[in-house]
Short mmCIF file of C-alpha atoms and ligand atoms in Angstrom, two decimals:
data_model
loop_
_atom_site.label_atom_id
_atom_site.label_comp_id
_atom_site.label_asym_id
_atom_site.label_seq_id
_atom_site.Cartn_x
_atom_site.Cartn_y
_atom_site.Cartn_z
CA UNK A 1135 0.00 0.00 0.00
CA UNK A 1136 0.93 3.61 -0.35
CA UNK A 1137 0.06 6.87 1.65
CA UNK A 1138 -1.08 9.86 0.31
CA UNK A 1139 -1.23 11.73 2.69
CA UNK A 1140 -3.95 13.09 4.85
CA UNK A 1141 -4.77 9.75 5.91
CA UNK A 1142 -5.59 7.98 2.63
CA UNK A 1143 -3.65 4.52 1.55
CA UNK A 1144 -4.06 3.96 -1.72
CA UNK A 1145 -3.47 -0.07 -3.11
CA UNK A 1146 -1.40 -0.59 -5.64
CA UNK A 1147 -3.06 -3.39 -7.46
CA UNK A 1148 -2.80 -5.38 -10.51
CA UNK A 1149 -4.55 -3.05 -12.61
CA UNK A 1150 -2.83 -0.42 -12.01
CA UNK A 1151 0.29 -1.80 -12.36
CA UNK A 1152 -0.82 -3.30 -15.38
CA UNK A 1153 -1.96 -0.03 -16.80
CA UNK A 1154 1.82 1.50 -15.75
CA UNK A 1155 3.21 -1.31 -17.88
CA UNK A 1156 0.84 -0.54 -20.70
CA UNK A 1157 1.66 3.39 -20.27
CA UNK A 1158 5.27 2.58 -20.32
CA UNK A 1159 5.01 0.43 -23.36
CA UNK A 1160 3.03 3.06 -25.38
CA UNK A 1161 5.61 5.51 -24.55
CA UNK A 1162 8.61 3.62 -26.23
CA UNK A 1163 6.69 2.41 -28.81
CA UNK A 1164 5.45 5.37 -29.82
CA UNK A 1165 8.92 7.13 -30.78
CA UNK A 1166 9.81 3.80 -32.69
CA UNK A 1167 6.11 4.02 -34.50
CA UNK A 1168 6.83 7.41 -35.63
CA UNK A 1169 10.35 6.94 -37.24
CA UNK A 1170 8.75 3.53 -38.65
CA UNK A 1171 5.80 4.98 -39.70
CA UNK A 1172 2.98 3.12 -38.04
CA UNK A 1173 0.88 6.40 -37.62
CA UNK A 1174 -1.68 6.96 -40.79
CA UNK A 1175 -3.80 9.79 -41.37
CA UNK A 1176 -7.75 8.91 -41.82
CA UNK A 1177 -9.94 11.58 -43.37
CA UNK A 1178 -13.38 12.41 -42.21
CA UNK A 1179 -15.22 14.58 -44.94
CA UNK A 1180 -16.95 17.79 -43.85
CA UNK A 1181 -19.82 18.80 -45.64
CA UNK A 1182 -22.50 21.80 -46.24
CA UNK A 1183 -25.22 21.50 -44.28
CA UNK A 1184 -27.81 22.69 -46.67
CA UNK A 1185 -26.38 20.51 -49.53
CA UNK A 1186 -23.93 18.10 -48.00
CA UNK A 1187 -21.43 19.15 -50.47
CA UNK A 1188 -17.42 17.59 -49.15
CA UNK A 1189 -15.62 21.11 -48.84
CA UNK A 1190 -12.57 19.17 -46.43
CA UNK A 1191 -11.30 16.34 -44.44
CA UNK A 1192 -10.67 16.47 -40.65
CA UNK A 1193 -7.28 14.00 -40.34
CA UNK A 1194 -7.67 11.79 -37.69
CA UNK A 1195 -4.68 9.57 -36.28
CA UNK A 1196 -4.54 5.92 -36.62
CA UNK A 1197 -1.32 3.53 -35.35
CA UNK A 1198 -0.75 0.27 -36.97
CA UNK A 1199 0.85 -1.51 -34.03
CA UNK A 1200 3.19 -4.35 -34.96
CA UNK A 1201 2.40 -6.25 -31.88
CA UNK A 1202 -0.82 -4.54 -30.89
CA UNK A 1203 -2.42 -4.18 -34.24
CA UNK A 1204 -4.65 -1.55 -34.37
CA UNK A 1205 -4.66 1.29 -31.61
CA UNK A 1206 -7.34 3.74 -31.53
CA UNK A 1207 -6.18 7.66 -30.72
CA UNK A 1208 -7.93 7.76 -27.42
CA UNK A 1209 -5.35 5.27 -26.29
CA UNK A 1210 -2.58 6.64 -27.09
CA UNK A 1211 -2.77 10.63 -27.70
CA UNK A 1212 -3.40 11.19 -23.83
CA UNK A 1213 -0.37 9.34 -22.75
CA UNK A 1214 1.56 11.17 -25.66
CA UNK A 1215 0.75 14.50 -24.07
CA UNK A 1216 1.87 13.90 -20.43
CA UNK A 1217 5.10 12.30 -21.78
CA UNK A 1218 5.44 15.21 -23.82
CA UNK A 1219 5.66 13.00 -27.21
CA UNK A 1220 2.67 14.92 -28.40
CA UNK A 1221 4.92 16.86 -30.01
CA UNK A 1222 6.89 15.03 -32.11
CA UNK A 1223 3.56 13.16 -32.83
CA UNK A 1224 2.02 16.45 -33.88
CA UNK A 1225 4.48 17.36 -35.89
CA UNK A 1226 4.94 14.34 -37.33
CA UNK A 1227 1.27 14.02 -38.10
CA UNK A 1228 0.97 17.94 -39.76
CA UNK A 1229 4.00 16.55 -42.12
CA UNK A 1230 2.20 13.56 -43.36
CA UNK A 1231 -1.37 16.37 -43.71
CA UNK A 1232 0.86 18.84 -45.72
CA UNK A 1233 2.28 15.77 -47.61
CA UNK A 1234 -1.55 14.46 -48.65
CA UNK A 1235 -2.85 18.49 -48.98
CA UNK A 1236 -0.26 19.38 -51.84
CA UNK A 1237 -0.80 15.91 -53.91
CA UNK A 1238 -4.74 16.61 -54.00
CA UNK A 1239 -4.26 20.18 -55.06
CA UNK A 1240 -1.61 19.57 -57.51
CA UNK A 1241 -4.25 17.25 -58.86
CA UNK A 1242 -6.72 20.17 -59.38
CA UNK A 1243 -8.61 19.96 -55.59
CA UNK A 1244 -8.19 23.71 -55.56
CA UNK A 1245 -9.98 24.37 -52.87
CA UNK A 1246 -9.91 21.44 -50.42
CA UNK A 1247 -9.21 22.15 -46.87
CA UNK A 1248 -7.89 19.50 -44.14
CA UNK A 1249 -8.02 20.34 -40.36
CA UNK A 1250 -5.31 19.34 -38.20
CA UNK A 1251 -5.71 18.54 -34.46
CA UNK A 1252 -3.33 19.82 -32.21
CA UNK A 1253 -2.55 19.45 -28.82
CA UNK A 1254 -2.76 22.58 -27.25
CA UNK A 1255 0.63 21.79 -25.28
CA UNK A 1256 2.27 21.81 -28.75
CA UNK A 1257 0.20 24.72 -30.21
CA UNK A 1258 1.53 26.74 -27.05
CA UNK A 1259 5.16 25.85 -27.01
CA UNK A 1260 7.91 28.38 -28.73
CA UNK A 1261 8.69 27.00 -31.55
CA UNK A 1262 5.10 26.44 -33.32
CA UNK A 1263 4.36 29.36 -35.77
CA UNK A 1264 7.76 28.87 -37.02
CA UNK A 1265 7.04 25.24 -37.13
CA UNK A 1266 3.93 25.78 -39.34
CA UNK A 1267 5.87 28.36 -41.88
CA UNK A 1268 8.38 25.58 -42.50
CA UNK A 1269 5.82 23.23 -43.19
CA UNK A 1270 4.10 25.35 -45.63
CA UNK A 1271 7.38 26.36 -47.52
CA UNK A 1272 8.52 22.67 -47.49
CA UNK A 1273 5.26 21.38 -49.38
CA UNK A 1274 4.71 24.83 -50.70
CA UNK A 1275 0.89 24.50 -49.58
CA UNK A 1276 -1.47 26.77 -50.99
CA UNK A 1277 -2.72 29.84 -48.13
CA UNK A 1278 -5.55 28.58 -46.45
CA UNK A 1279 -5.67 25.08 -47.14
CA UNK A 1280 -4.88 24.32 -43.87
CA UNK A 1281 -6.95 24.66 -40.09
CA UNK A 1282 -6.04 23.36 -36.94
CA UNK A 1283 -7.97 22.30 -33.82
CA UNK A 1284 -7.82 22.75 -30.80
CA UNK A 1285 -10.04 22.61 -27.82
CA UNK A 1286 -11.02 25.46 -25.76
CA UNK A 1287 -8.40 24.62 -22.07
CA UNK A 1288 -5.65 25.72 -24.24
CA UNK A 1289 -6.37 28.95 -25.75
CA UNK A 1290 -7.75 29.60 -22.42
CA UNK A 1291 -4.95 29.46 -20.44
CA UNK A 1292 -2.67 31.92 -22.11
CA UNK A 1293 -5.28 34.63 -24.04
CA UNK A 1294 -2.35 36.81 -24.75
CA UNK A 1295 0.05 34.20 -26.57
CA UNK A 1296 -2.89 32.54 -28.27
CA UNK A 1297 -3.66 36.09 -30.01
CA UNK A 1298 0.04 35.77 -30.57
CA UNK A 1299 0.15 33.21 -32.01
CA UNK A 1300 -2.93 33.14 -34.46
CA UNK A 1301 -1.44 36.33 -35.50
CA UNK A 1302 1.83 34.69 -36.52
CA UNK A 1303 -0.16 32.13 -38.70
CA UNK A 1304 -2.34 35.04 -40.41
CA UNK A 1305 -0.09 34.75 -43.03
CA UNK A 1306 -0.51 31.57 -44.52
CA UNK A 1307 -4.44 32.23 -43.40
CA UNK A 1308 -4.27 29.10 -41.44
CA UNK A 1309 -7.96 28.93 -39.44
CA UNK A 1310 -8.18 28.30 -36.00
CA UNK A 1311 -11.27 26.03 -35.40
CA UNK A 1312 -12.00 25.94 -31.54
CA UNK A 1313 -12.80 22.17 -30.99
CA UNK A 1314 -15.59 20.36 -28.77
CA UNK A 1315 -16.84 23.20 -28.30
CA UNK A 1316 -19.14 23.61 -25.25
CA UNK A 1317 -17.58 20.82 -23.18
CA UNK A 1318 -14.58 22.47 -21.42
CA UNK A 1319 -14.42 25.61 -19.63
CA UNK A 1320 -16.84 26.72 -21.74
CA UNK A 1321 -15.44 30.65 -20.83
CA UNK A 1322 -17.97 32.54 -23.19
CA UNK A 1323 -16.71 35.56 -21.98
CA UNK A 1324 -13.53 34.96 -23.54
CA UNK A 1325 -14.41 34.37 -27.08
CA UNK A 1326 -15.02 37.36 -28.38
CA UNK A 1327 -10.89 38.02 -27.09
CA UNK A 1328 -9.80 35.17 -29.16
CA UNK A 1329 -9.26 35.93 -33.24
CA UNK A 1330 -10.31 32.26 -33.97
CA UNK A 1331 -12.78 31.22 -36.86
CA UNK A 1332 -14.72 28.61 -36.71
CA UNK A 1333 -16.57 26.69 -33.57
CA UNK A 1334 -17.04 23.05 -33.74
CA UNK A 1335 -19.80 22.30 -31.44
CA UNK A 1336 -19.49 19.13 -29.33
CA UNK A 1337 -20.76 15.53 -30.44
CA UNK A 1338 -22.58 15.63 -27.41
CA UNK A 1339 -25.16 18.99 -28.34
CA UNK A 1340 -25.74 17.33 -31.37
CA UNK A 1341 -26.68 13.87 -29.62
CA UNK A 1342 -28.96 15.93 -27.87
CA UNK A 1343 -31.14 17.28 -31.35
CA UNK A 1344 -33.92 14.57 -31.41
CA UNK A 1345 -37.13 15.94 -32.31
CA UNK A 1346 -36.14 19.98 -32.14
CA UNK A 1347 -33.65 22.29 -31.84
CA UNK A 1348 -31.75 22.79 -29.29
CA UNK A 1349 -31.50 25.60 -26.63
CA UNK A 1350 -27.98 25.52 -25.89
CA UNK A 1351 -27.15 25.07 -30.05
CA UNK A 1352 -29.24 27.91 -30.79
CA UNK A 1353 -27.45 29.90 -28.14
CA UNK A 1354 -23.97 28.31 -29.62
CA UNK A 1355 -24.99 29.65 -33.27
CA UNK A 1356 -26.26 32.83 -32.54
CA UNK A 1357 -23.34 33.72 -30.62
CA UNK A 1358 -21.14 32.58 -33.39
CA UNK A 1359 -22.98 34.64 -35.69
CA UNK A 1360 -22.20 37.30 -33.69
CA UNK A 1361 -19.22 36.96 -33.90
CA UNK A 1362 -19.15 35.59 -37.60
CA UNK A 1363 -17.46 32.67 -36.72
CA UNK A 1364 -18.36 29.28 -38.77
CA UNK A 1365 -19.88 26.81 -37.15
CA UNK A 1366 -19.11 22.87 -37.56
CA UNK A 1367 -21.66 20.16 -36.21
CA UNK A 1368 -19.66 16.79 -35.36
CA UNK A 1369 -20.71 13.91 -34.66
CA UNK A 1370 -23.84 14.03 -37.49
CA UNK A 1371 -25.42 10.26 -37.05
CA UNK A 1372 -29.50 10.99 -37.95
CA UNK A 1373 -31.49 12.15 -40.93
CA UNK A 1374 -33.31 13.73 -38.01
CA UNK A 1375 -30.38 15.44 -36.47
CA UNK A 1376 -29.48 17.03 -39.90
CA UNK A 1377 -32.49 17.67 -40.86
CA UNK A 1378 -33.26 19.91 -37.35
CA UNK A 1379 -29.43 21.30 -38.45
CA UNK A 1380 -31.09 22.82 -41.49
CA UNK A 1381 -33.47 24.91 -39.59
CA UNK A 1382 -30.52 26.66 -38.10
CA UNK A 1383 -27.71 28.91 -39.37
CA UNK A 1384 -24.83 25.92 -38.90
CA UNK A 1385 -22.49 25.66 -41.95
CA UNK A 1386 -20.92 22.77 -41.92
CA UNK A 1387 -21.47 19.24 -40.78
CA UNK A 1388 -19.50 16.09 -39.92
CA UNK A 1389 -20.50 12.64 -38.42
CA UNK A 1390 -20.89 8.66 -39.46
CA UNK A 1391 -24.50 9.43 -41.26
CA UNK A 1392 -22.55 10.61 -43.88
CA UNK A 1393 -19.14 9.19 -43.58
CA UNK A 1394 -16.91 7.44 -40.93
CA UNK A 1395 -13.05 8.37 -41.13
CA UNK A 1396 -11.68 6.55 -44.24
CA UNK A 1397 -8.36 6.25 -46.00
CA UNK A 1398 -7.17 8.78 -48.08
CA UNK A 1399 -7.66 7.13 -50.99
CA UNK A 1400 -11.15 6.63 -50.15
CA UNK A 1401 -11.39 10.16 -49.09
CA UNK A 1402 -10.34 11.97 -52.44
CA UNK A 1403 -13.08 10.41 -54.34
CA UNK A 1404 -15.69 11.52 -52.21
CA UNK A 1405 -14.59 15.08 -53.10
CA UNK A 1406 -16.88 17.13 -55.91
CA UNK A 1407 -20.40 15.15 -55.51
CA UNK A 1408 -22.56 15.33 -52.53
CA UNK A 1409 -22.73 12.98 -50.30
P1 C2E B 1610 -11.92 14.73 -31.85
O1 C2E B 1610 -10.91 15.68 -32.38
O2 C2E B 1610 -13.08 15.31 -31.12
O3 C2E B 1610 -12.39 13.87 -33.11
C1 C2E B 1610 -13.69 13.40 -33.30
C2 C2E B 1610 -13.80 11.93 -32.95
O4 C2E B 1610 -15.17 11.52 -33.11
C3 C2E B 1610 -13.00 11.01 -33.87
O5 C2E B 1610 -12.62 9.89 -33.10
C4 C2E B 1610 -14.04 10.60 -34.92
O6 C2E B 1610 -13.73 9.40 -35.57
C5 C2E B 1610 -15.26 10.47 -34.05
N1 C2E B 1610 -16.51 10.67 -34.80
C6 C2E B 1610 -16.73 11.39 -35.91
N2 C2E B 1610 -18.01 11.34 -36.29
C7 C2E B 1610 -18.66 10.57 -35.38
C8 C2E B 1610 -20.02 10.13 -35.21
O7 C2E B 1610 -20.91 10.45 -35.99
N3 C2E B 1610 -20.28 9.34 -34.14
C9 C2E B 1610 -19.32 8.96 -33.25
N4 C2E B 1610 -19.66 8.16 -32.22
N5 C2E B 1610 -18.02 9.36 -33.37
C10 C2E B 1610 -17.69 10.14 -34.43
P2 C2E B 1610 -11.13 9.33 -33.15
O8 C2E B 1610 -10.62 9.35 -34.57
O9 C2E B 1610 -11.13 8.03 -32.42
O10 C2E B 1610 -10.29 10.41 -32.35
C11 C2E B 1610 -10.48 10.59 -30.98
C12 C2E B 1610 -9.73 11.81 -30.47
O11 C2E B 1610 -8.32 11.61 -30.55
C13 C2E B 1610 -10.01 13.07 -31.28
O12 C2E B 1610 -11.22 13.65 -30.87
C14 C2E B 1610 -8.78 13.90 -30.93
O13 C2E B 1610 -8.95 14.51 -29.68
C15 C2E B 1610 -7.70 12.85 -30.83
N6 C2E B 1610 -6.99 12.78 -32.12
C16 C2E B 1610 -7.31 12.06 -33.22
N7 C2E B 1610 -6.41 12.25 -34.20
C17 C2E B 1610 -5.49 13.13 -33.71
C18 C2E B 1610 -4.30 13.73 -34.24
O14 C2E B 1610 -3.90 13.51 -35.40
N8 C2E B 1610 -3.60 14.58 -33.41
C19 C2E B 1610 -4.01 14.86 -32.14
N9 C2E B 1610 -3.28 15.70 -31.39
N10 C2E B 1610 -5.14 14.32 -31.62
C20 C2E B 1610 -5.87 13.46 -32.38
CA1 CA B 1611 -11.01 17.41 -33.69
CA1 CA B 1612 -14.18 17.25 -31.62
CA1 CA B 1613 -12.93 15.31 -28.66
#
């Protein structure tokens, strides 16, 4: 047993010793996965509302274990970012974006988009705006093809070197997209500070659109009109839920009634027809 303090013992059992191991083996496996590439970017279309035309992808990481076979991002992306492997991961990941970004616009996608999630650890460390620049130069990707996401703790945190930092992608127009939106601190106060541009409001509002709109996602979308941000619904799995979506002023859509996260391959072809 050990004490922590103020009386409490906690047991050190088999679980959690197993889940140390596991945690340990995740974190050296992951550096080897990413200079063996075992990560591979899935792309999950994201689509008009009003005519469920594709207008981008969001990438979404999947690792092809060699002993584990297939681990899903919830497993491993949490341990990344309290080892701090986040972001080599990140970074890693935005390459392998920029590298499937400039092959579909060389091949006439003009004006595809692909949203990148990023940790907000990585987004707020020194180096990150410089990071992005060299990414752009090195694939020479066209201005605006690329947004990243990130959820609201991070921008949060630091209001100052956020605005800092959006400013020194402005540039390349790189979009901030504020991600589950509605779940964390939910600061509404601050968001009218923050020079982001598009809200993605949480899977779990949209669970919540059955038979009519929604309170809170009315509240979401007229704020963002407001402040003429763009509005992304994930987690789209009902006729019914899209169909309520239509009554409202929400752009864009995203969610398994209309595609899961599929290969990039698969992905490109679902590009210039509706869905
Ligand atoms: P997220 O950024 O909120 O991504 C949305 C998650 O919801 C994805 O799970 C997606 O596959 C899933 N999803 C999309 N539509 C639906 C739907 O209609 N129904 C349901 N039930 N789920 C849907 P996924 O791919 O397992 O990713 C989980 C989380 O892992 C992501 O949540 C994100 O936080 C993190 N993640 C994924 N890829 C990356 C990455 O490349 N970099 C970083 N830093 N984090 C990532
Ligand atoms: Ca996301
Ligand atoms: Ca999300
Ligand atoms: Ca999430």
């Amino acid at each position: 047993a050990k004490s922590t303090g103020r009386g409490q013992v906690k047991f050190f059992n088999n679980t959690m010793r197993k889940k140390l191991k596991t945690h340990a083996d995740i974190e050296n496996d992951l550096q080897h996965g990413i200079e063996h590439n075992e990560f591979e970017l899935y792309f999950q279309p994201i689509f008009t509302i009003n005519s469920s035309e594709v207008i981008g992808f969001e990438a979404l990481v999947r690792w092809h274990h060699p002993k584990k076979g297939f681990v899903p991002p919830n497993d491993f992306i949490p341990i990344a970012e309290t080892t701090g492997q986040i972001i080599n991961l990140d970074l890693h990941l935005l390459d392998l974006a920029a590298q499937h970004i400039s092959k579909w616009h060389k091949q006439g996608h003009r004006f595809l988009k692909v949203t990148v999630n990023v940790s907000s650890r990585h987004f707020a460390s020194l180096d990150f705006v410089a990071q992005i620049h060299s990414i752009y130069n090195k694939y020479q990707l066209p201005l605006g093809s690329l947004c990243l996401e990130i959820t609201e703790s991070g921008l949060i945190e630091n209001l100052e070197l956020a605005t800092h930092i959006i400013e020194g992608l402005s540039p390349l127009k790189v979009k901030l997209c504020l991600d589950d939106f509605g779940t964390g601190y939910s600061a509404l106060g601050y968001l009218h500070q923050l020079p982001i541009h598009i809200l993605k409001i949480d899977k779990s509002f949209i669970d919540h659109l059955q038979d009519s709109t929604n309170p809170l996602v009315e509240a979401i979308l007229s704020l963002a009109q407001s402040l003429q941000l763009e509005v992304v619904a994930e987690g789209i799995e009902t006729q019914e839920q899209l169909a309520i979506l239509k009554l409202t002023a929400c752009n864009y859509g995203q969610g398994y009634l209309k595609s899961k996260p599929v290969t990039a391959s698969q992905a490109i072809k679902l590009i210039n027809k509706p869905l």
